Every structure is written in C-alpha cells, then in structure tokens.
PDB file of C-alpha atoms and ligand atoms in Angstrom:
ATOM      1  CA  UNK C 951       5.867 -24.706  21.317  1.00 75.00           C
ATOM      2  CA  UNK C 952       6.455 -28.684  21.334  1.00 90.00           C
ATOM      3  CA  UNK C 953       7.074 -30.804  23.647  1.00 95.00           C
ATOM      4  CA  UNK C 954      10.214 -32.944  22.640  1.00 98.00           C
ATOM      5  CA  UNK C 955      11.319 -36.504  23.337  1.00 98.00           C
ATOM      6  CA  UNK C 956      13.634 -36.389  26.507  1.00 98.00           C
ATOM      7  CA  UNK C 957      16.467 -39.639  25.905  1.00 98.00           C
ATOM      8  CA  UNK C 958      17.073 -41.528  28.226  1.00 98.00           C
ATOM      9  CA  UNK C 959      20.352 -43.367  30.187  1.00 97.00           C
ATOM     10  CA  UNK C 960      21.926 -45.728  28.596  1.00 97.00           C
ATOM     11  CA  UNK C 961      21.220 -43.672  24.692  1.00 98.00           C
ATOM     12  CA  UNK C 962      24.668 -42.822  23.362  1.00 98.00           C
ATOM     13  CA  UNK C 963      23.539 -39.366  22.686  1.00 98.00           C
ATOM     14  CA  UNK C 964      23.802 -38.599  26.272  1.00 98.00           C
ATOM     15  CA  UNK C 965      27.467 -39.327  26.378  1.00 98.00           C
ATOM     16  CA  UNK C 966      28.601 -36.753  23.789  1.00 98.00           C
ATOM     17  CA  UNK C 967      30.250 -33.055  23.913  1.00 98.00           C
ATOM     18  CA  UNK C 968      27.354 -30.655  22.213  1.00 98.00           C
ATOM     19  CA  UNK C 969      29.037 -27.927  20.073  1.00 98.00           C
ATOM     20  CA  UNK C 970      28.887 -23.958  20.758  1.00 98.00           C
ATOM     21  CA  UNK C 971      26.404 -21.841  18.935  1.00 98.00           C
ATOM     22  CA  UNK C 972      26.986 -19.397  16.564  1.00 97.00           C
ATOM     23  CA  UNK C 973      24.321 -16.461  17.540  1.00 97.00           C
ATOM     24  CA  UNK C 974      20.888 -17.042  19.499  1.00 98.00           C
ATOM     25  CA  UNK C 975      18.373 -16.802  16.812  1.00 98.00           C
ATOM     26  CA  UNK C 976      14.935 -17.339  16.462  1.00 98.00           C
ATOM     27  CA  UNK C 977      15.716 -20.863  15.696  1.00 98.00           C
ATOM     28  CA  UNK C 978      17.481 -21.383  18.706  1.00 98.00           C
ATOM     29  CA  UNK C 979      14.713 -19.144  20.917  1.00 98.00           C
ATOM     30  CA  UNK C 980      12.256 -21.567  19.191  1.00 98.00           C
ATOM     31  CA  UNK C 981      14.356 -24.647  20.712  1.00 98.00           C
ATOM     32  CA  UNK C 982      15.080 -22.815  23.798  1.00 98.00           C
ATOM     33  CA  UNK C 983      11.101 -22.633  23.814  1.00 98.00           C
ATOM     34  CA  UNK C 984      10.330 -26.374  23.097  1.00 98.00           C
ATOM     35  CA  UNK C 985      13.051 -27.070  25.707  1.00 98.00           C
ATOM     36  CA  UNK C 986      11.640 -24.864  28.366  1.00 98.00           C
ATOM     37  CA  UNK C 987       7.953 -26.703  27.571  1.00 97.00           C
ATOM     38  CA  UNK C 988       9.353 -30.284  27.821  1.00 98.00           C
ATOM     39  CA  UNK C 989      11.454 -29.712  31.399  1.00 97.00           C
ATOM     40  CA  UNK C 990       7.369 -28.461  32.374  1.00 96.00           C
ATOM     41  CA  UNK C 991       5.807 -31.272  31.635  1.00 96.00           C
ATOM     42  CA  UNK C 992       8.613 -33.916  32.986  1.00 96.00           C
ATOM     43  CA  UNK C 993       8.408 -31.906  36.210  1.00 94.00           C
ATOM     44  CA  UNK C 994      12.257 -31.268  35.339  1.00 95.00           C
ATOM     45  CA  UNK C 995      14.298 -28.128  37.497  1.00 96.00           C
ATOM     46  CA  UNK C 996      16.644 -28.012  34.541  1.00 98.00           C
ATOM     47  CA  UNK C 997      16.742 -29.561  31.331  1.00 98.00           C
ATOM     48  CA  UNK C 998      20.309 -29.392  28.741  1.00 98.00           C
ATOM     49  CA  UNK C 999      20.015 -30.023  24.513  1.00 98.00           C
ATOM     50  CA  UNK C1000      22.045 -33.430  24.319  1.00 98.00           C
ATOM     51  CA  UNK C1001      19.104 -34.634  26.780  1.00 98.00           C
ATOM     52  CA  UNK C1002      16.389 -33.876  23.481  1.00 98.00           C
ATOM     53  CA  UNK C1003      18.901 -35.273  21.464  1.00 98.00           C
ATOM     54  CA  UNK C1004      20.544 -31.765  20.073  1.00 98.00           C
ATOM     55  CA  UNK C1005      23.719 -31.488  20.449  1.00 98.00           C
ATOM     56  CA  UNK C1006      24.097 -27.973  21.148  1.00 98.00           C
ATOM     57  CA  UNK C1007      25.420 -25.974  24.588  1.00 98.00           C
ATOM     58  CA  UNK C1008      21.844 -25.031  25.584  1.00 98.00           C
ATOM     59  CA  UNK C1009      20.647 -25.385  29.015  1.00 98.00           C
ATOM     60  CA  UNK C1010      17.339 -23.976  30.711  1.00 98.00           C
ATOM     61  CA  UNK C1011      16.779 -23.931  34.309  1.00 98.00           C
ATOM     62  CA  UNK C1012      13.633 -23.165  36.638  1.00 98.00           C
ATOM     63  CA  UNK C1013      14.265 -24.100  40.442  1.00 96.00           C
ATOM     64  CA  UNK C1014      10.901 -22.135  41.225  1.00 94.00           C
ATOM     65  CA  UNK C1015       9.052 -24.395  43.960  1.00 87.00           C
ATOM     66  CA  UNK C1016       5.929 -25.086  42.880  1.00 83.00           C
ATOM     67  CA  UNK C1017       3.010 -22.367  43.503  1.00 88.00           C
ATOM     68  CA  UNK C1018       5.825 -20.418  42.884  1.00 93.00           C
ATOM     69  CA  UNK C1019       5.958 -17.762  39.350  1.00 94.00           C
ATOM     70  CA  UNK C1020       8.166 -19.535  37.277  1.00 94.00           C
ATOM     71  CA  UNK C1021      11.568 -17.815  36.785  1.00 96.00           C
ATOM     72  CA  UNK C1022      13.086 -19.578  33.805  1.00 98.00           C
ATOM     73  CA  UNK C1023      16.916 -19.077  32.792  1.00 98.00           C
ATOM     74  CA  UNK C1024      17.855 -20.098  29.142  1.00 98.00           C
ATOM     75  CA  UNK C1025      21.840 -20.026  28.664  1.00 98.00           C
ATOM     76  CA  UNK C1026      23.563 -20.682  25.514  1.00 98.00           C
ATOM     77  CA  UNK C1027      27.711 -21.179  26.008  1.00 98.00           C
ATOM     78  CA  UNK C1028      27.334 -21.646  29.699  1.00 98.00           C
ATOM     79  CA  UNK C1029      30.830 -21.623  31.196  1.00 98.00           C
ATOM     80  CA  UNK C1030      32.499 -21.876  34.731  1.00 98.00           C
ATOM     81  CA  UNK C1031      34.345 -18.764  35.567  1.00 98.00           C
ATOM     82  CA  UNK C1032      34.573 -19.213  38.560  1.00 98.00           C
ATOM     83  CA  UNK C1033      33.999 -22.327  41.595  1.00 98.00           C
ATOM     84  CA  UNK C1034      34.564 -21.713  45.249  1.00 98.00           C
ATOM     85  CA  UNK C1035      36.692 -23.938  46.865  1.00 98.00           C
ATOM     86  CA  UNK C1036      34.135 -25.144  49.640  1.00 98.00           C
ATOM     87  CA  UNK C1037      32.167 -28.087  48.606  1.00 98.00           C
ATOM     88  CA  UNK C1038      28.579 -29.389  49.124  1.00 98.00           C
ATOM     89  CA  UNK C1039      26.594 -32.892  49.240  1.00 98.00           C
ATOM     90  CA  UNK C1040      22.981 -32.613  47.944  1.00 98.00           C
ATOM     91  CA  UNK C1041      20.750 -35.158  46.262  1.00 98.00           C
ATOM     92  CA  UNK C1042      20.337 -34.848  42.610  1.00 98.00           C
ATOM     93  CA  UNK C1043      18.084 -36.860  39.718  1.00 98.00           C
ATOM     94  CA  UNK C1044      18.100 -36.303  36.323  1.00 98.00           C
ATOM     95  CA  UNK C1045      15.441 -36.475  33.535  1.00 98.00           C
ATOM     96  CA  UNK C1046      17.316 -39.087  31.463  1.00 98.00           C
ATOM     97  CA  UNK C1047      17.840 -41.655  34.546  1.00 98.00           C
ATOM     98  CA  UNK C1048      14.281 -40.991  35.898  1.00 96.00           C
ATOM     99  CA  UNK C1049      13.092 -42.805  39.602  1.00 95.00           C
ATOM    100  CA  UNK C1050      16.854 -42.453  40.597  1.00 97.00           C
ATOM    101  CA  UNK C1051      18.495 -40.008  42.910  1.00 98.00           C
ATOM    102  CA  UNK C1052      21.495 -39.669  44.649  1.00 98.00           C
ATOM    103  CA  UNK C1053      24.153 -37.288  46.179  1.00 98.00           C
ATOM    104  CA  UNK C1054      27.183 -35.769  44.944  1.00 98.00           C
ATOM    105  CA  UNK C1055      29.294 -33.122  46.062  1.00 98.00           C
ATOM    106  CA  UNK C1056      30.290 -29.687  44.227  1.00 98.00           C
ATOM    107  CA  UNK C1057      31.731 -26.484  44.468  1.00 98.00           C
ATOM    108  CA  UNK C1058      29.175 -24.858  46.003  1.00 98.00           C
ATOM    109  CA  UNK C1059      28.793 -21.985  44.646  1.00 98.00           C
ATOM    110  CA  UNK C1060      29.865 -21.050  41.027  1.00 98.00           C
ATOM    111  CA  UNK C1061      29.925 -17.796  38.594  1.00 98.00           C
ATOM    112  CA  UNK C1062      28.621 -18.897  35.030  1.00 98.00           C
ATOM    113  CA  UNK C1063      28.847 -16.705  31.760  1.00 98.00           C
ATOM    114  CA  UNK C1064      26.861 -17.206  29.251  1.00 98.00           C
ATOM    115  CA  UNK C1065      24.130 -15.728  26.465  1.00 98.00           C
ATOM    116  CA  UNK C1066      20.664 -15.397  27.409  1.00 98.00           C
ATOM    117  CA  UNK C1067      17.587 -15.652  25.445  1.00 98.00           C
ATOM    118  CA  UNK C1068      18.523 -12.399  23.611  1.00 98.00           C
ATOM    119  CA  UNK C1069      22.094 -13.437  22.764  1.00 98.00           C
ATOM    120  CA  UNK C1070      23.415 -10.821  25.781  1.00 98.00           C
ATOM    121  CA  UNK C1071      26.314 -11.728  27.458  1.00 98.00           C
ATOM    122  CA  UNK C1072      25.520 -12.406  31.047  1.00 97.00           C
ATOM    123  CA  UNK C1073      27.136 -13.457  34.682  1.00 98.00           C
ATOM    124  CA  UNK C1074      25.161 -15.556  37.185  1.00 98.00           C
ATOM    125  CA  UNK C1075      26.702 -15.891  40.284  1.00 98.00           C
ATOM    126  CA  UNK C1076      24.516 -19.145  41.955  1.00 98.00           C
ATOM    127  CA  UNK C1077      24.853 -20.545  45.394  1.00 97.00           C
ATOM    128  CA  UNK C1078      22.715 -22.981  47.299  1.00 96.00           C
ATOM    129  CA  UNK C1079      20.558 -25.383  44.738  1.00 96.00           C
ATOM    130  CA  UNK C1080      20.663 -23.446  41.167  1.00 97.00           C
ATOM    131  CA  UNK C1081      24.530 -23.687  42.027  1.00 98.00           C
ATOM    132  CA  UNK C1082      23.611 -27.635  41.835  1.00 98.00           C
ATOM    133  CA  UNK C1083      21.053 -27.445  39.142  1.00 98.00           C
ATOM    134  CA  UNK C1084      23.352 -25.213  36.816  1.00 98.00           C
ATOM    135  CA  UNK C1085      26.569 -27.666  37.153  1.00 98.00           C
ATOM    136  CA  UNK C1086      24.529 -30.131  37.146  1.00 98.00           C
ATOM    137  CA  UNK C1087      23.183 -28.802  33.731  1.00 98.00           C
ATOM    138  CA  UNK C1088      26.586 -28.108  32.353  1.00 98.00           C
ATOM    139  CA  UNK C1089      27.888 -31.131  33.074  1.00 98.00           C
ATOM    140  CA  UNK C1090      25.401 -32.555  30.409  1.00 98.00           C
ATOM    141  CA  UNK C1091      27.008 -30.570  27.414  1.00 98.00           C
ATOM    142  CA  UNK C1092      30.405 -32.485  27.994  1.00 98.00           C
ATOM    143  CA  UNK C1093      28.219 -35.633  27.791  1.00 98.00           C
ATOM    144  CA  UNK C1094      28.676 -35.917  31.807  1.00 98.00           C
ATOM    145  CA  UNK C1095      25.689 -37.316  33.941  1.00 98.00           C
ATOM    146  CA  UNK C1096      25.495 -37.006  37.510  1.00 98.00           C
ATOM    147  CA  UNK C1097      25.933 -40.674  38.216  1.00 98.00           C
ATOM    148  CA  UNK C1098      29.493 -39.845  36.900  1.00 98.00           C
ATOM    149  CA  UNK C1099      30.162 -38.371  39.757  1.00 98.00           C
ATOM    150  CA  UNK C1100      29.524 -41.374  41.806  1.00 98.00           C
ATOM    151  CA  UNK C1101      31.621 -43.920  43.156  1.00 97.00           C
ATOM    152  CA  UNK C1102      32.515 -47.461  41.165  1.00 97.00           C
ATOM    153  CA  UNK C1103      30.134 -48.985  43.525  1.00 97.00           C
ATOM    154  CA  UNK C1104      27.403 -46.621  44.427  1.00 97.00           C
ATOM    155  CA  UNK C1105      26.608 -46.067  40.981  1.00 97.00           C
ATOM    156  CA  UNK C1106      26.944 -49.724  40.083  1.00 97.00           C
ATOM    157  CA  UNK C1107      23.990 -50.213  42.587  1.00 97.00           C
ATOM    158  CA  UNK C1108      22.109 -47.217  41.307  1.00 98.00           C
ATOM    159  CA  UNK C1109      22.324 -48.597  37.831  1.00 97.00           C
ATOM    160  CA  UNK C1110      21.107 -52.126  38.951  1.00 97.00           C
ATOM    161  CA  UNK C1111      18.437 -50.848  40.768  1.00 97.00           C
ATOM    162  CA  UNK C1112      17.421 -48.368  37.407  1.00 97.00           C
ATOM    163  CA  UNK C1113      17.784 -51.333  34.899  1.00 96.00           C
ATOM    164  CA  UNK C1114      14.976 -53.534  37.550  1.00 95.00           C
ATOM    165  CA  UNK C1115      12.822 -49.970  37.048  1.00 94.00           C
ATOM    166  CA  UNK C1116      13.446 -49.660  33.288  1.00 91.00           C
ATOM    167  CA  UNK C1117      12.011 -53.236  33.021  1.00 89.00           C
ATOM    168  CA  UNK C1118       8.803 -52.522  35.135  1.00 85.00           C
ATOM    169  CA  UNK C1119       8.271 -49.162  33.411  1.00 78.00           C
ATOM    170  CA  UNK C1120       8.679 -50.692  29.704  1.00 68.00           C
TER     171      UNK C1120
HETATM  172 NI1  LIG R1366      20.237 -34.194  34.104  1.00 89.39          NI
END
C-alpha cells in the first residue's frame, strides 16, 4: 500500500466530474487500498479519488471512533437512490480544505447503491453521520465540496480565514 498525495482547495482537480468504472479489478482494489491508507494517516472519516487526483467514482469511508475496529466501506459508482425528505445541520471538514469546518444541511438519511470491494452490487441505507460522510463523499465525484453548500457569505469568510491558514502552514 502507498500513501498518496491528498490535493488540496483551490487545485482544479477538485472541481471536476470523475468518470464511472468499468469492473473493480485488482487495479482498482490496489487504489481502493492506497486510498483507504492515505484517509488513515490524514485522520480522514472518508476520503473520494478526485481528492488523490484520480478521477474516478471511488469513495472509501470509515466513521469508526477511534479505539474503535475500523469498519472501512470502499464504493465504486456510488449513487443516491433514495433521500428522505427531512433535513439535518451537522458540521463537516474536508481533507482538501484542512483546519476548516462548518455546517450544512442534508437529507438526512439516504439509500446508496453501489459496488464494493469485490465488484458486488450493494445497498446502504445510512442515517445519522455516515449519511453525512457518504453525501458528503459523493458530492466530491461531481467535483462538489462542502463549502458549496454554503452561503455567498459564510463561505466567503471561511475561505478568507483558510487562505490566512494556507499562508501560515506553507
Ligand atoms: Ni471532502
């Protein structure tokens, strides 16, 4: 496994629609591997492909507290089937804006399909925070980040406060 290079906000690559695979192969296990390795070491809850600069509809997710045993999900073609119509607020961050957070709403609970690791079709049905995490995660294949979701002028103050951070952290 390898730990990959995670891109961060403003990189164009972020803002781009990732195409479908084909089949999950041991190519894509591999990347689903390195992908899994990287969200690890960031101290990430999900991670998608675009973020490592592939632009292909991969996500993995782990919302497993830590001390917890790690429960990875690997999804390749995630899609909405379904969104309840009851909404919730909860704070999110993202591994390509890192030091910010802030809250958005979604549906708040959501039934994804998708292939696993194996290339089987499954159904998740999520609620709660891997409701958050997954959209959250999908988003990021249509080249969507959370801040997207904000406001003209709450995310125009989160991105002046992140640019002041960038600075100190470069
Ligand atoms: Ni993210």
């Amino acid at each position: 496994m390898a730990k990959l290079k995670v891109y961060e906000y403003p990189h164009p690559v972020l803002k781009q629609k990732a195409e479908k695979v084909a089949v999950v192969d041991d190519e894509l296990r591999r990347l689903f591997d390195d992908m899994l390795e990287t969200m690890y070491a960031e101290n990430g809850c999900g991670l998608a492909a675009p973020q490592v600069g592939i632009l292909k509809r991969m996500v993995v997710i782990d919302i497993a507290r830590e001390g917890e045993k790690p429960a990875p999900i690997f999804m390749a073609n995630p899609e909405i089937v379904w969104a309840s119509d009851e909404y919730e607020v909860c704070e999110e961050g993202c591994l390509s804006v890192p030091e910010m957070r802030a809250e958005v709403e979604r549906p708040a609970r959501v039934k994804i399909r998708y292939l696993d690791y194996d290339g089987q079709e499954c159904e998740l049905a999520a609620e709660d925070f891997l409701a958050v995490a997954a959209q959250h995660e999908l988003d990021h294949l249509d080249g969507i980040l959370y801040i997207d979701h904000l406001s003209r002028l709450k995310r125009q103050m989160l991105l002046k406060k992140y640019k002041k951070s960038q600075k100190t952290r470069a």
